[in-house]
mmCIF file of N, CA and C in Angstrom:
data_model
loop_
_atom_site.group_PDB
_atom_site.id
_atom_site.type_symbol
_atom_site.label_atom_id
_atom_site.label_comp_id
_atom_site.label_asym_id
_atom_site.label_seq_id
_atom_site.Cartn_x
_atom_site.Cartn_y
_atom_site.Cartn_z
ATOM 1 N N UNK E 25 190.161 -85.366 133.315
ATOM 2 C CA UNK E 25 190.473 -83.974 133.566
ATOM 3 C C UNK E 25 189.722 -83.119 132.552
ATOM 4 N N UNK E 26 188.903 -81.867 133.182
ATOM 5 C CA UNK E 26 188.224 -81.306 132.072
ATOM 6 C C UNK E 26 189.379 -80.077 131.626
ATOM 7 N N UNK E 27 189.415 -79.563 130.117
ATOM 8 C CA UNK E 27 189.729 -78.549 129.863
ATOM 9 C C UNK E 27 190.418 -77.337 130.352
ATOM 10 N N UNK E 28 191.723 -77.289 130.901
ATOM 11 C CA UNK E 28 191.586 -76.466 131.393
ATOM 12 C C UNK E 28 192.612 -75.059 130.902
ATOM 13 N N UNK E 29 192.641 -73.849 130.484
ATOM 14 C CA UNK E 29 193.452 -72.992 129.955
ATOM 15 C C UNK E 29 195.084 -72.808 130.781
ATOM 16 N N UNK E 30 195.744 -73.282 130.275
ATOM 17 C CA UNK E 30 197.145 -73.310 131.103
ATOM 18 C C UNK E 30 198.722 -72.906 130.094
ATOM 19 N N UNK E 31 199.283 -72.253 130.638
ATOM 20 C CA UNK E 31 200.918 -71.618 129.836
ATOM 21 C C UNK E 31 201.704 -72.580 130.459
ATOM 22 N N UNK E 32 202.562 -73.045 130.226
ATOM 23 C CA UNK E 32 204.023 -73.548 130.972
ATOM 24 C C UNK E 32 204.691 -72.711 130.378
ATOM 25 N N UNK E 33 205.654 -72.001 131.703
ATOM 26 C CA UNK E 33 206.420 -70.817 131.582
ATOM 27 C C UNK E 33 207.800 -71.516 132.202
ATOM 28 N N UNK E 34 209.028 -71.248 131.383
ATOM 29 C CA UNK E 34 210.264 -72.185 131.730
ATOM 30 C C UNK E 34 211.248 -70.904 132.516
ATOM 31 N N UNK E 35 211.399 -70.927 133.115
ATOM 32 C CA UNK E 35 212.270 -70.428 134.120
ATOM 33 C C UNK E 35 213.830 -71.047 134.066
ATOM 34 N N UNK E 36 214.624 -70.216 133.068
ATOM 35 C CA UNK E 36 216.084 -70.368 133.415
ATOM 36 C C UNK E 36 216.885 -70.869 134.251
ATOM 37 N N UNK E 37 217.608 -71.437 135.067
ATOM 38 C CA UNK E 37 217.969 -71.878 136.844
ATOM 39 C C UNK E 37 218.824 -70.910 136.814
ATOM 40 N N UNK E 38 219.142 -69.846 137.539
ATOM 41 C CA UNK E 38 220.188 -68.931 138.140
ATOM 42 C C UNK E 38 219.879 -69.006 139.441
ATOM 43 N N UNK E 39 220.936 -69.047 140.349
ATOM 44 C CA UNK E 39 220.967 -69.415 141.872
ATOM 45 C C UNK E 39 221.347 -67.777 142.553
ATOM 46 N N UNK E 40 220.789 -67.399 143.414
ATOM 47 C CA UNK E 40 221.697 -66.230 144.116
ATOM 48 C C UNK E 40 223.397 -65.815 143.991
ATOM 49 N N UNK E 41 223.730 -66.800 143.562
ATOM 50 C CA UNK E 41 225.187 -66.328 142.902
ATOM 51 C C UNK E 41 225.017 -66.435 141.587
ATOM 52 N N UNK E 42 225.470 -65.528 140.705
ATOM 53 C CA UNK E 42 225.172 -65.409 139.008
ATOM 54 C C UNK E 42 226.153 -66.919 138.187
ATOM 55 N N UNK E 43 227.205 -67.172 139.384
ATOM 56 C CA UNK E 43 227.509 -68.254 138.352
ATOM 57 C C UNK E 43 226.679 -70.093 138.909
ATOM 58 N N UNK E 44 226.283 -69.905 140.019
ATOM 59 C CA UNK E 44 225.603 -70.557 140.549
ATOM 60 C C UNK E 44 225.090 -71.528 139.548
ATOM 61 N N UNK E 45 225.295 -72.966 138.885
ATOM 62 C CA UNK E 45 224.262 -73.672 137.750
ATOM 63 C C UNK E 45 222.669 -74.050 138.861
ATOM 64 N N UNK E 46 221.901 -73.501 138.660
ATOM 65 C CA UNK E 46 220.551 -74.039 139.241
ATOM 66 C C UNK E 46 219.485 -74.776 137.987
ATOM 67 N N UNK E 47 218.666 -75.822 138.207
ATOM 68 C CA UNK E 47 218.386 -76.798 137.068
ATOM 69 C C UNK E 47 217.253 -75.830 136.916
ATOM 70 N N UNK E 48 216.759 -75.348 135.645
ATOM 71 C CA UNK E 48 215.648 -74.837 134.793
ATOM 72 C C UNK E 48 214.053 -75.229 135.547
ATOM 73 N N UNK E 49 213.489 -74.560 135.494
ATOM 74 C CA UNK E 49 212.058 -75.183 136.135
ATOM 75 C C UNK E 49 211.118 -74.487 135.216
ATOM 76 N N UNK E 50 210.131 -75.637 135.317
ATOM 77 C CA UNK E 50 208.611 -75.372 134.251
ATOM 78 C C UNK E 50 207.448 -75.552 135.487
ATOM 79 N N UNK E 51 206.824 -73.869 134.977
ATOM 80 C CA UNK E 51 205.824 -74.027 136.230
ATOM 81 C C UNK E 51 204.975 -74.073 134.814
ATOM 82 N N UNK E 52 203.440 -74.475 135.714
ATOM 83 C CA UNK E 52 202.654 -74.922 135.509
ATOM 84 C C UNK E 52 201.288 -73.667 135.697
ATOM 85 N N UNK E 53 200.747 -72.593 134.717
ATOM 86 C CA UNK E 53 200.141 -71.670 135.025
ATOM 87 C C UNK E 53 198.448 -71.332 134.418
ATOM 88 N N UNK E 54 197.765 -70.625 135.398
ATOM 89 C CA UNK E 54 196.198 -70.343 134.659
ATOM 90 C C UNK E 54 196.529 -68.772 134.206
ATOM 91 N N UNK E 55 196.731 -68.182 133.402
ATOM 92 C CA UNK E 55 196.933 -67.216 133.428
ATOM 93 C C UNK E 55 195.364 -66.815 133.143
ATOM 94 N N UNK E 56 195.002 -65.549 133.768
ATOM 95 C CA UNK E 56 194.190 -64.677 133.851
ATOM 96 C C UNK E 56 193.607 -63.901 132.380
ATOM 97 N N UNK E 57 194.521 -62.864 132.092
ATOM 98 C CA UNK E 57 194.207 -61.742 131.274
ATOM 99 C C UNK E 57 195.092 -63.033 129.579
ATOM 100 N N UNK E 58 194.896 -63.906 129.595
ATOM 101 C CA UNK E 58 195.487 -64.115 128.230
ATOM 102 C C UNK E 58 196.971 -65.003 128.556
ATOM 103 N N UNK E 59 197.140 -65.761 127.342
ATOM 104 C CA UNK E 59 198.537 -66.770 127.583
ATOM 105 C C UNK E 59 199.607 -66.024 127.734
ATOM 106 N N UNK E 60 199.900 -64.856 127.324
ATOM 107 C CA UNK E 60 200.921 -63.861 127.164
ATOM 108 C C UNK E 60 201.112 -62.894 128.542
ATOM 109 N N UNK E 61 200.342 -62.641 129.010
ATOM 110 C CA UNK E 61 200.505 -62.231 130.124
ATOM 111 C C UNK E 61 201.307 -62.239 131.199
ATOM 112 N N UNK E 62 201.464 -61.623 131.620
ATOM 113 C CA UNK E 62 202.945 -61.755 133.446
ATOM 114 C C UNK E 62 202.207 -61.431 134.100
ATOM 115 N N UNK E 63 201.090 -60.729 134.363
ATOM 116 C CA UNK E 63 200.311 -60.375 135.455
ATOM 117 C C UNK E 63 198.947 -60.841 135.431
ATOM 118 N N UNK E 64 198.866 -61.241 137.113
ATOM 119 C CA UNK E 64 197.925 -61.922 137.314
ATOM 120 C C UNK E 64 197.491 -63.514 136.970
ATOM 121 N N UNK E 65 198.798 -64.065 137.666
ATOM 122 C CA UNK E 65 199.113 -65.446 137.006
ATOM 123 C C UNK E 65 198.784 -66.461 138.173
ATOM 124 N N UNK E 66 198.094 -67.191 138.279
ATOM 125 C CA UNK E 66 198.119 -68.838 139.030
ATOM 126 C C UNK E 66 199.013 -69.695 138.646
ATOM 127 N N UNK E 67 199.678 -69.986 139.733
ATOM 128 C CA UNK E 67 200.665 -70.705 139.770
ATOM 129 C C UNK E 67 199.931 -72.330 140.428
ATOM 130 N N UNK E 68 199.770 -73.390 139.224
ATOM 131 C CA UNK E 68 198.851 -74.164 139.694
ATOM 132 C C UNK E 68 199.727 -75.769 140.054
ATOM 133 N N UNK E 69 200.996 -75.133 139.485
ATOM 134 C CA UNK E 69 201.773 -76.825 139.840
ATOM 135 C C UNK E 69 203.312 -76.747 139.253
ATOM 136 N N UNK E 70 204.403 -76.891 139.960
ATOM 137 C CA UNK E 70 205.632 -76.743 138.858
ATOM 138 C C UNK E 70 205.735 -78.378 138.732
ATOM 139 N N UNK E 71 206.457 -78.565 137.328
ATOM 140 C CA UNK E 71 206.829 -79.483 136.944
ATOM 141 C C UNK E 71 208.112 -80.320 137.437
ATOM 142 N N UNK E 72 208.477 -81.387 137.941
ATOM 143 C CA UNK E 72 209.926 -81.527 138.365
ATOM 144 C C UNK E 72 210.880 -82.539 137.531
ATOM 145 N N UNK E 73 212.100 -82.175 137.061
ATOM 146 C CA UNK E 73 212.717 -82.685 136.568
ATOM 147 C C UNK E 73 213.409 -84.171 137.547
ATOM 148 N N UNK E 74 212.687 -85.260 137.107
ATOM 149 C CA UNK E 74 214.152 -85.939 138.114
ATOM 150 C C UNK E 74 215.426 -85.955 137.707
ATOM 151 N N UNK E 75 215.904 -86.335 138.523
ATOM 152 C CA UNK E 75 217.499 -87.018 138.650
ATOM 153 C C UNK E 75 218.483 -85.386 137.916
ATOM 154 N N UNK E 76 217.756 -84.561 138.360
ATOM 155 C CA UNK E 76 218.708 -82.976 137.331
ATOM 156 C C UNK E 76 219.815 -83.084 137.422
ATOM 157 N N UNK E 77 220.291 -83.071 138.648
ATOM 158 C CA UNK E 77 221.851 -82.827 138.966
ATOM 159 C C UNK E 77 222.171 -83.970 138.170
ATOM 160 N N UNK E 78 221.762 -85.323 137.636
ATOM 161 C CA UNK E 78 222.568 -85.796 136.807
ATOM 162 C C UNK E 78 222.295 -86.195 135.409
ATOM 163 N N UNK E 79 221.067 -85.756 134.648
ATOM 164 C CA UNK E 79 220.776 -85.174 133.405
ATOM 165 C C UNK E 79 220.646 -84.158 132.821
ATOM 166 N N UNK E 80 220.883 -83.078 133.773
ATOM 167 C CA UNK E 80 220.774 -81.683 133.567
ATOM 168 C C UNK E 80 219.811 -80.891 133.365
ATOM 169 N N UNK E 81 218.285 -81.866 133.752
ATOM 170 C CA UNK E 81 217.090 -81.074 134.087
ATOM 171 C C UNK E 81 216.303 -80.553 132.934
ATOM 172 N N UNK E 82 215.641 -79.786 132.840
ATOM 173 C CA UNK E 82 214.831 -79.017 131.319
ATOM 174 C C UNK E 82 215.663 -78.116 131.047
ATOM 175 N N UNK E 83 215.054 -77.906 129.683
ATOM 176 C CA UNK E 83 216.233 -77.326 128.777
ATOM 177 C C UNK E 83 214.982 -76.660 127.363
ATOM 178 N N UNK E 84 215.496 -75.799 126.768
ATOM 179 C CA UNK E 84 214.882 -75.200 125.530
ATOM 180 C C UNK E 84 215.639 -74.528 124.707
ATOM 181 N N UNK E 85 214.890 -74.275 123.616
ATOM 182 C CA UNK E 85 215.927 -73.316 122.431
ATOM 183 C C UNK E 85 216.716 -74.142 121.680
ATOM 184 N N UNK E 86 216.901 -75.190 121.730
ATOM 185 C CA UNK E 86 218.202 -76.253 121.290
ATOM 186 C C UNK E 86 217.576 -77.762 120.908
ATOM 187 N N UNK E 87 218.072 -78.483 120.651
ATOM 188 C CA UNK E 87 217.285 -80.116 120.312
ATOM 189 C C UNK E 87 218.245 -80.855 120.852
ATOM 190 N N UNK E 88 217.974 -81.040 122.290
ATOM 191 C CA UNK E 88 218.764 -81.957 123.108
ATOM 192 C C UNK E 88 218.238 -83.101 124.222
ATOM 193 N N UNK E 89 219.379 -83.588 124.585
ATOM 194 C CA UNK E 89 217.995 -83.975 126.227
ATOM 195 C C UNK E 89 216.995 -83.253 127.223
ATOM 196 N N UNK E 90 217.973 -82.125 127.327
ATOM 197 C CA UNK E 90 216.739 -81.268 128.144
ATOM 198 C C UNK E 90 215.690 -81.051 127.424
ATOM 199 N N UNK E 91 215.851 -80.875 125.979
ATOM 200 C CA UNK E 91 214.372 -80.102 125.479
ATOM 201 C C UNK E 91 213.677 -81.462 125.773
ATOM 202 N N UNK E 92 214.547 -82.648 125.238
ATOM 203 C CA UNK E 92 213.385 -84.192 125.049
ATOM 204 C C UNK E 92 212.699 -83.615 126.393
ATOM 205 N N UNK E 93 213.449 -83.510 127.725
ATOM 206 C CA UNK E 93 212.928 -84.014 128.780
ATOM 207 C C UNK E 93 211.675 -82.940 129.832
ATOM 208 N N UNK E 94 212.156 -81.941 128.858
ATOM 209 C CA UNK E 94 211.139 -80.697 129.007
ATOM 210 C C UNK E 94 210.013 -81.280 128.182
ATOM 211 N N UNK E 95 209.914 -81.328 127.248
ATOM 212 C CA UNK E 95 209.069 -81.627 126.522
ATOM 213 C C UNK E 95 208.033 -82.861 127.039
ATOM 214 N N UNK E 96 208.438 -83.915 127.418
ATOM 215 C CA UNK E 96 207.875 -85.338 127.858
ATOM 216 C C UNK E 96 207.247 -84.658 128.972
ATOM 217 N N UNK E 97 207.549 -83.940 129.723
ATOM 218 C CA UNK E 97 207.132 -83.316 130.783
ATOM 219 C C UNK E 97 205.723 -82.445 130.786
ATOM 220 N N UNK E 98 206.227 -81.479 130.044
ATOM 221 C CA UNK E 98 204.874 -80.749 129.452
ATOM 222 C C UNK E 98 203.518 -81.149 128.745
ATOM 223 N N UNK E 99 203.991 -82.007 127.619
ATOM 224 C CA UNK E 99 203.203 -83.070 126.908
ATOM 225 C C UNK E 99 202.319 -83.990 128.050
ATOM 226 N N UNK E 100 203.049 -84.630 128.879
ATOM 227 C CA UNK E 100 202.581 -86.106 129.856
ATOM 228 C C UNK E 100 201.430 -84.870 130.843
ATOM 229 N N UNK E 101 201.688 -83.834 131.127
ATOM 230 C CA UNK E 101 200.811 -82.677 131.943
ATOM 231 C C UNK E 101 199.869 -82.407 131.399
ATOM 232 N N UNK E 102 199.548 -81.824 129.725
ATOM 233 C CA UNK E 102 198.642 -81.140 129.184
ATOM 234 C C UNK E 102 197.949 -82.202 128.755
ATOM 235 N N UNK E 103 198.486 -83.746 128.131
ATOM 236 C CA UNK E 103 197.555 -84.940 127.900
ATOM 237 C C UNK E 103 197.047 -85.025 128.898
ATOM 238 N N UNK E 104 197.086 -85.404 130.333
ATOM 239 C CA UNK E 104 197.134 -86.044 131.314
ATOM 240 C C UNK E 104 197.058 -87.160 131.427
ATOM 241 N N UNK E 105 198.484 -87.440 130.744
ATOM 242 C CA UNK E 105 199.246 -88.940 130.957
ATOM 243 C C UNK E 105 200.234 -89.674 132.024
ATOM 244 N N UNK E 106 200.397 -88.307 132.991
ATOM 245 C CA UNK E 106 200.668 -88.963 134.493
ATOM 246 C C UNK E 106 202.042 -88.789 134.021
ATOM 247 N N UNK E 107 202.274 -89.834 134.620
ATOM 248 C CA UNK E 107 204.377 -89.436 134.693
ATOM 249 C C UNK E 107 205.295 -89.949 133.522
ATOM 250 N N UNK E 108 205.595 -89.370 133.192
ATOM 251 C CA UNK E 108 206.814 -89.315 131.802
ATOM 252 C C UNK E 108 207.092 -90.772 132.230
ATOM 253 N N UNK E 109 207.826 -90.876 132.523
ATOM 254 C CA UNK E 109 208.775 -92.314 132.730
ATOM 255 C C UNK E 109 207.568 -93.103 133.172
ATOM 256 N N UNK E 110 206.450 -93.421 133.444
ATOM 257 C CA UNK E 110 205.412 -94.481 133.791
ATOM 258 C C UNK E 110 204.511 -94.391 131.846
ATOM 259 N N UNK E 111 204.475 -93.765 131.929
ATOM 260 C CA UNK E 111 203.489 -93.350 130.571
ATOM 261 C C UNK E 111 204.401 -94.291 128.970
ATOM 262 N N UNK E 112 205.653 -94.384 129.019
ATOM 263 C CA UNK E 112 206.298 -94.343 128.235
ATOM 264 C C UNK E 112 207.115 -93.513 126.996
ATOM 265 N N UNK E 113 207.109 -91.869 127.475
ATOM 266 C CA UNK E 113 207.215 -90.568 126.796
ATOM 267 C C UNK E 113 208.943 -90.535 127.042
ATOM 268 N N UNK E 114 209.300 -91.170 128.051
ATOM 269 C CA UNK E 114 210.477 -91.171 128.936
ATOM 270 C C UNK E 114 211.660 -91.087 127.779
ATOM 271 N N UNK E 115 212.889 -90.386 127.978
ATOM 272 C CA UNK E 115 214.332 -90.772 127.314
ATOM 273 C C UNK E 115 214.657 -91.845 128.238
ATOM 274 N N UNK E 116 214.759 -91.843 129.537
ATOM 275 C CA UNK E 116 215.577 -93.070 130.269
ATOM 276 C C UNK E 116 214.518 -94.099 130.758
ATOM 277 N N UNK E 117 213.436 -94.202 130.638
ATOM 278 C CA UNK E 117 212.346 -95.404 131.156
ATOM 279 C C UNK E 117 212.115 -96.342 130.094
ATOM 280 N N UNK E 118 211.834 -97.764 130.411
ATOM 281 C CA UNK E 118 211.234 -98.258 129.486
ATOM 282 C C UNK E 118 210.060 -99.534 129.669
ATOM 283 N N UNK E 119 209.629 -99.756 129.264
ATOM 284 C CA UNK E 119 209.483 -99.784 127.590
ATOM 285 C C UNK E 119 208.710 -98.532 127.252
ATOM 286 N N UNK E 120 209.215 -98.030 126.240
ATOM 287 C CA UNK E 120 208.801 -96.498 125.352
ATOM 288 C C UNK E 120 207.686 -96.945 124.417
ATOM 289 N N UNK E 121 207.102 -95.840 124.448
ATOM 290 C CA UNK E 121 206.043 -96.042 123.752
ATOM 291 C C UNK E 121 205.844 -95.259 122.641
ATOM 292 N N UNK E 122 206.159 -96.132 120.931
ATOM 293 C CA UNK E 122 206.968 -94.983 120.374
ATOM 294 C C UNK E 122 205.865 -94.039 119.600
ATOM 295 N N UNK E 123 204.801 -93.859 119.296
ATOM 296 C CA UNK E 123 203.926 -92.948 119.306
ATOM 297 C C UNK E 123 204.154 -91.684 120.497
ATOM 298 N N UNK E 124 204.719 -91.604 121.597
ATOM 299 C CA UNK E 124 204.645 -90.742 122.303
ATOM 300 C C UNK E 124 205.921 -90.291 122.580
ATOM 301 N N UNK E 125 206.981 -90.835 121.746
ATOM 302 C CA UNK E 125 208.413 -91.018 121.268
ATOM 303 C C UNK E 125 208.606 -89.994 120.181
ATOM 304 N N UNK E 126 207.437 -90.112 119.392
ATOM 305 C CA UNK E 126 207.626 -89.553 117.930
ATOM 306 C C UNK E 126 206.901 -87.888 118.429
ATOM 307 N N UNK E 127 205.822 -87.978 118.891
ATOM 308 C CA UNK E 127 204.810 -86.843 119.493
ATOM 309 C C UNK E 127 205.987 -85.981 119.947
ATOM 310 N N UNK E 128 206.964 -86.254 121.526
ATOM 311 C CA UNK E 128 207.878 -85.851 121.901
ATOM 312 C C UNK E 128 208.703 -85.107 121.250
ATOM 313 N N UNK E 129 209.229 -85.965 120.513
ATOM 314 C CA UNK E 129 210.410 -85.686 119.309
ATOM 315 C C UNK E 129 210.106 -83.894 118.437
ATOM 316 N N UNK E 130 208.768 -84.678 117.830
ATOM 317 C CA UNK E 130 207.633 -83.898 116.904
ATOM 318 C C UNK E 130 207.891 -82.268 117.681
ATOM 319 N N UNK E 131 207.487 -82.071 118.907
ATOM 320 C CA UNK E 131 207.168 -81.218 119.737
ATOM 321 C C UNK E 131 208.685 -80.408 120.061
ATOM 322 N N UNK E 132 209.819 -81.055 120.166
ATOM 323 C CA UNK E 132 210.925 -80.711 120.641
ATOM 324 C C UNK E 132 210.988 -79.395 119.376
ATOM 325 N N UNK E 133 211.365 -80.080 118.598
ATOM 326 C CA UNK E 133 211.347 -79.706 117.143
ATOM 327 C C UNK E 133 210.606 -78.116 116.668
ATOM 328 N N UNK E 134 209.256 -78.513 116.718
ATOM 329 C CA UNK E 134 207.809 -77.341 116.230
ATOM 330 C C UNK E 134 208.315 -76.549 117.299
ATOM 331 N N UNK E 135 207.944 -76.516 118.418
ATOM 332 C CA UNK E 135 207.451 -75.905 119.854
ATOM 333 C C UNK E 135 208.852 -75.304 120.660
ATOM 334 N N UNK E 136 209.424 -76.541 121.161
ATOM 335 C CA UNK E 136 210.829 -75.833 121.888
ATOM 336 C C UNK E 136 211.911 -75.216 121.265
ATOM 337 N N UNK E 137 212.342 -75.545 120.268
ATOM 338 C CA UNK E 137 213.334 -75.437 119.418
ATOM 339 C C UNK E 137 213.472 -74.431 118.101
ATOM 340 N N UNK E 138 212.999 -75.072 117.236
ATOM 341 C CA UNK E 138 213.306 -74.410 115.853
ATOM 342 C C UNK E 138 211.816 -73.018 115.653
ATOM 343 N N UNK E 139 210.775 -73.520 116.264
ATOM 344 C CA UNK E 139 209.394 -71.982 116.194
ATOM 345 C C UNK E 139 210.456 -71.240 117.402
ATOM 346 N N UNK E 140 210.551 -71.704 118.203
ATOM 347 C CA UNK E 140 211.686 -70.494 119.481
ATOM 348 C C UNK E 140 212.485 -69.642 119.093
ATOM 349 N N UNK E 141 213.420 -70.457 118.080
ATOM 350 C CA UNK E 141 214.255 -69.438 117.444
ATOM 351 C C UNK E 141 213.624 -68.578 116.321
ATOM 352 N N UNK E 142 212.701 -69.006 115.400
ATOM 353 C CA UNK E 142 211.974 -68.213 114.583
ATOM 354 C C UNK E 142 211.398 -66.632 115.818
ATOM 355 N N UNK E 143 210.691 -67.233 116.424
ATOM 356 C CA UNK E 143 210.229 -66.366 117.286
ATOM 357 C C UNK E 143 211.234 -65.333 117.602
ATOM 358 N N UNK E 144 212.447 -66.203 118.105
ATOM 359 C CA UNK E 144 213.606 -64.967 118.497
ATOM 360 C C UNK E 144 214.155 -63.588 117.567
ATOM 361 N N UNK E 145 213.570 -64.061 116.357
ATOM 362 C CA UNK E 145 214.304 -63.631 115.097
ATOM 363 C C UNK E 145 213.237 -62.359 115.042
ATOM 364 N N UNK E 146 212.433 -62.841 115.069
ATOM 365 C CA UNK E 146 210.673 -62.234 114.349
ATOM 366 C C UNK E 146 210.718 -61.266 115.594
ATOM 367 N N UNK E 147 211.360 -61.429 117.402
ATOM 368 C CA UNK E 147 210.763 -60.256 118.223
ATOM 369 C C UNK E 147 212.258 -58.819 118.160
ATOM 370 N N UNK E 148 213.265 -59.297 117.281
ATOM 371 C CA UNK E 148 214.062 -58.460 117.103
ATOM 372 C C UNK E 148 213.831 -57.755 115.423
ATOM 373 N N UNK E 149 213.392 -57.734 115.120
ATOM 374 C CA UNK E 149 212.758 -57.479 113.858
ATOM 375 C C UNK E 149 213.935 -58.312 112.816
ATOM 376 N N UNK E 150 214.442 -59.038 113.195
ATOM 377 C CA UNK E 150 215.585 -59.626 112.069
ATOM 378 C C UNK E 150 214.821 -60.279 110.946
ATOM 379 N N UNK E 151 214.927 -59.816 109.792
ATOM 380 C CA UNK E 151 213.723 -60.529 108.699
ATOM 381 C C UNK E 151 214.824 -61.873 107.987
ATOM 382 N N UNK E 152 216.233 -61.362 108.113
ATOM 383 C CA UNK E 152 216.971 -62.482 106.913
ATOM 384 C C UNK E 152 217.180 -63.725 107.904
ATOM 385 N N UNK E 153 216.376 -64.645 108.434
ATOM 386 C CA UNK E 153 216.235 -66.084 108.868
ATOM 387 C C UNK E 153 217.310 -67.344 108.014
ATOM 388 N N UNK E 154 217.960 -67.803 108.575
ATOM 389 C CA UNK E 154 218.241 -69.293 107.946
ATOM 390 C C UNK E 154 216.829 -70.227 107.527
ATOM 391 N N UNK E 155 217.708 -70.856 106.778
ATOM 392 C CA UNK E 155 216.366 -71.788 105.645
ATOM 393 C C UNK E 155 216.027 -72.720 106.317
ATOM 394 N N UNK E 156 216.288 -72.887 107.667
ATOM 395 C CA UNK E 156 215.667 -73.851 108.735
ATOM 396 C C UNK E 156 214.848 -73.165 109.185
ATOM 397 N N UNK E 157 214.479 -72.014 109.423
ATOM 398 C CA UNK E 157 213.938 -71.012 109.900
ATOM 399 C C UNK E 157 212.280 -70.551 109.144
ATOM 400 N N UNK E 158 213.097 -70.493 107.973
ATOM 401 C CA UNK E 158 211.579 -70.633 106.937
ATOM 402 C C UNK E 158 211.052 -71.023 106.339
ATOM 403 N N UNK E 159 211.648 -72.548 106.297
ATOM 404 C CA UNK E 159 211.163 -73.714 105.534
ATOM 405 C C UNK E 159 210.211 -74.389 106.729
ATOM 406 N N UNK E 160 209.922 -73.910 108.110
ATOM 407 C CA UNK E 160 208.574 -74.730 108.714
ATOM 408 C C UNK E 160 207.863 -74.724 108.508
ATOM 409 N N UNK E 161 206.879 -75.590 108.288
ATOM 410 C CA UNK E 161 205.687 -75.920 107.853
ATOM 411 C C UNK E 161 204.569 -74.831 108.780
ATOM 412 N N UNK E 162 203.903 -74.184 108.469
ATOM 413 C CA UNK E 162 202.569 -73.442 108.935
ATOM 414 C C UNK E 162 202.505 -74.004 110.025
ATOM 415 N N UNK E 163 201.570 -73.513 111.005
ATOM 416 C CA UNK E 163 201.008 -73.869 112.041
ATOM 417 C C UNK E 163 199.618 -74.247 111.689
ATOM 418 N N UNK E 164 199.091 -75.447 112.178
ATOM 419 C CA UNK E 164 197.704 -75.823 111.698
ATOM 420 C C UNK E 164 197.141 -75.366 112.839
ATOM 421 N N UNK E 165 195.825 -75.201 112.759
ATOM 422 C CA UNK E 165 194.373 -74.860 113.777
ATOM 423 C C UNK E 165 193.775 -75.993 113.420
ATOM 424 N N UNK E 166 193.113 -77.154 114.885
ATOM 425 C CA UNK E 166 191.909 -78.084 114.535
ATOM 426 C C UNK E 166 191.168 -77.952 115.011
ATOM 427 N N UNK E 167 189.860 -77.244 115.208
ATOM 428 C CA UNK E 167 188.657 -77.333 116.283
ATOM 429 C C UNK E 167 188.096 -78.640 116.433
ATOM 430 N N UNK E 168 188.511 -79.281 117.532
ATOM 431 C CA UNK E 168 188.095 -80.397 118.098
ATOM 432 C C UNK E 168 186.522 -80.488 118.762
#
């Protein structure tokens, strides 16, 4: 697979009734004008959670199964390592492959979770953060 510029944008599940539980979905996007963008978006593939109704599907903001399983998801897409549970990235498949166990983990952590909530903090202008908050390590840049 060559290179290609892509956002995964996670979509909440709300069903036409507000109390409705609908399982979270991660589409898969080229955005146009920049990663940040809402307009002018390709919608090039959504991601699917199996078995939702009985793991509870993707998940973010938190360090749980959904994030694991969001995460294995996103990761196994942007490597192009094919399917979570064939690849070994899986919470319920096995044999795991624990390099892509730890990557996962790694990612839940930086990416879904603990930078999310920083982020949350930083777009309300809240400056006084918990020390989980500002004890993360920098973000590195590698030009490959």
């Amino acid at each position: 697979m060559a290179y290609e510029d892509r956002t995964y944008h996670g979509i909440q599940g709300v069903g036409d009734d507000e109390d409705e539980w609908q399982p979270a979905r991660l589409l898969v996007e080229k955005p146009e004008d920049g990663p940040t963008q809402r307009e002018n978006v390709t919608v090039l593939h959504e991601l699917v959670a199996k078995d939702a109704d009985e793991l509870g599907g993707f998940g973010w903001g938190y360090n749980g199964g959904g994030t694991s399983r969001a995460a294995a998801a996103i990761l196994a897409d942007a490597l192009d390592l094919g399917d979570p549970d064939e690849c070994g990235m899986s919470m319920v498949a096995y044999p795991q492959d624990d390099t892509l166990v730890a990557l996962r983990e790694d990612f839940c952590i930086d990416v879904l979770s603990l930078r999310w909530a920083r982020g949350w903090y930083v777009q309300r202008g809240i400056t006084d953060l918990p020390a989980a908050l500002r004890d993360l390590p920098p973000l590195v840049h590698i030009d490959v």
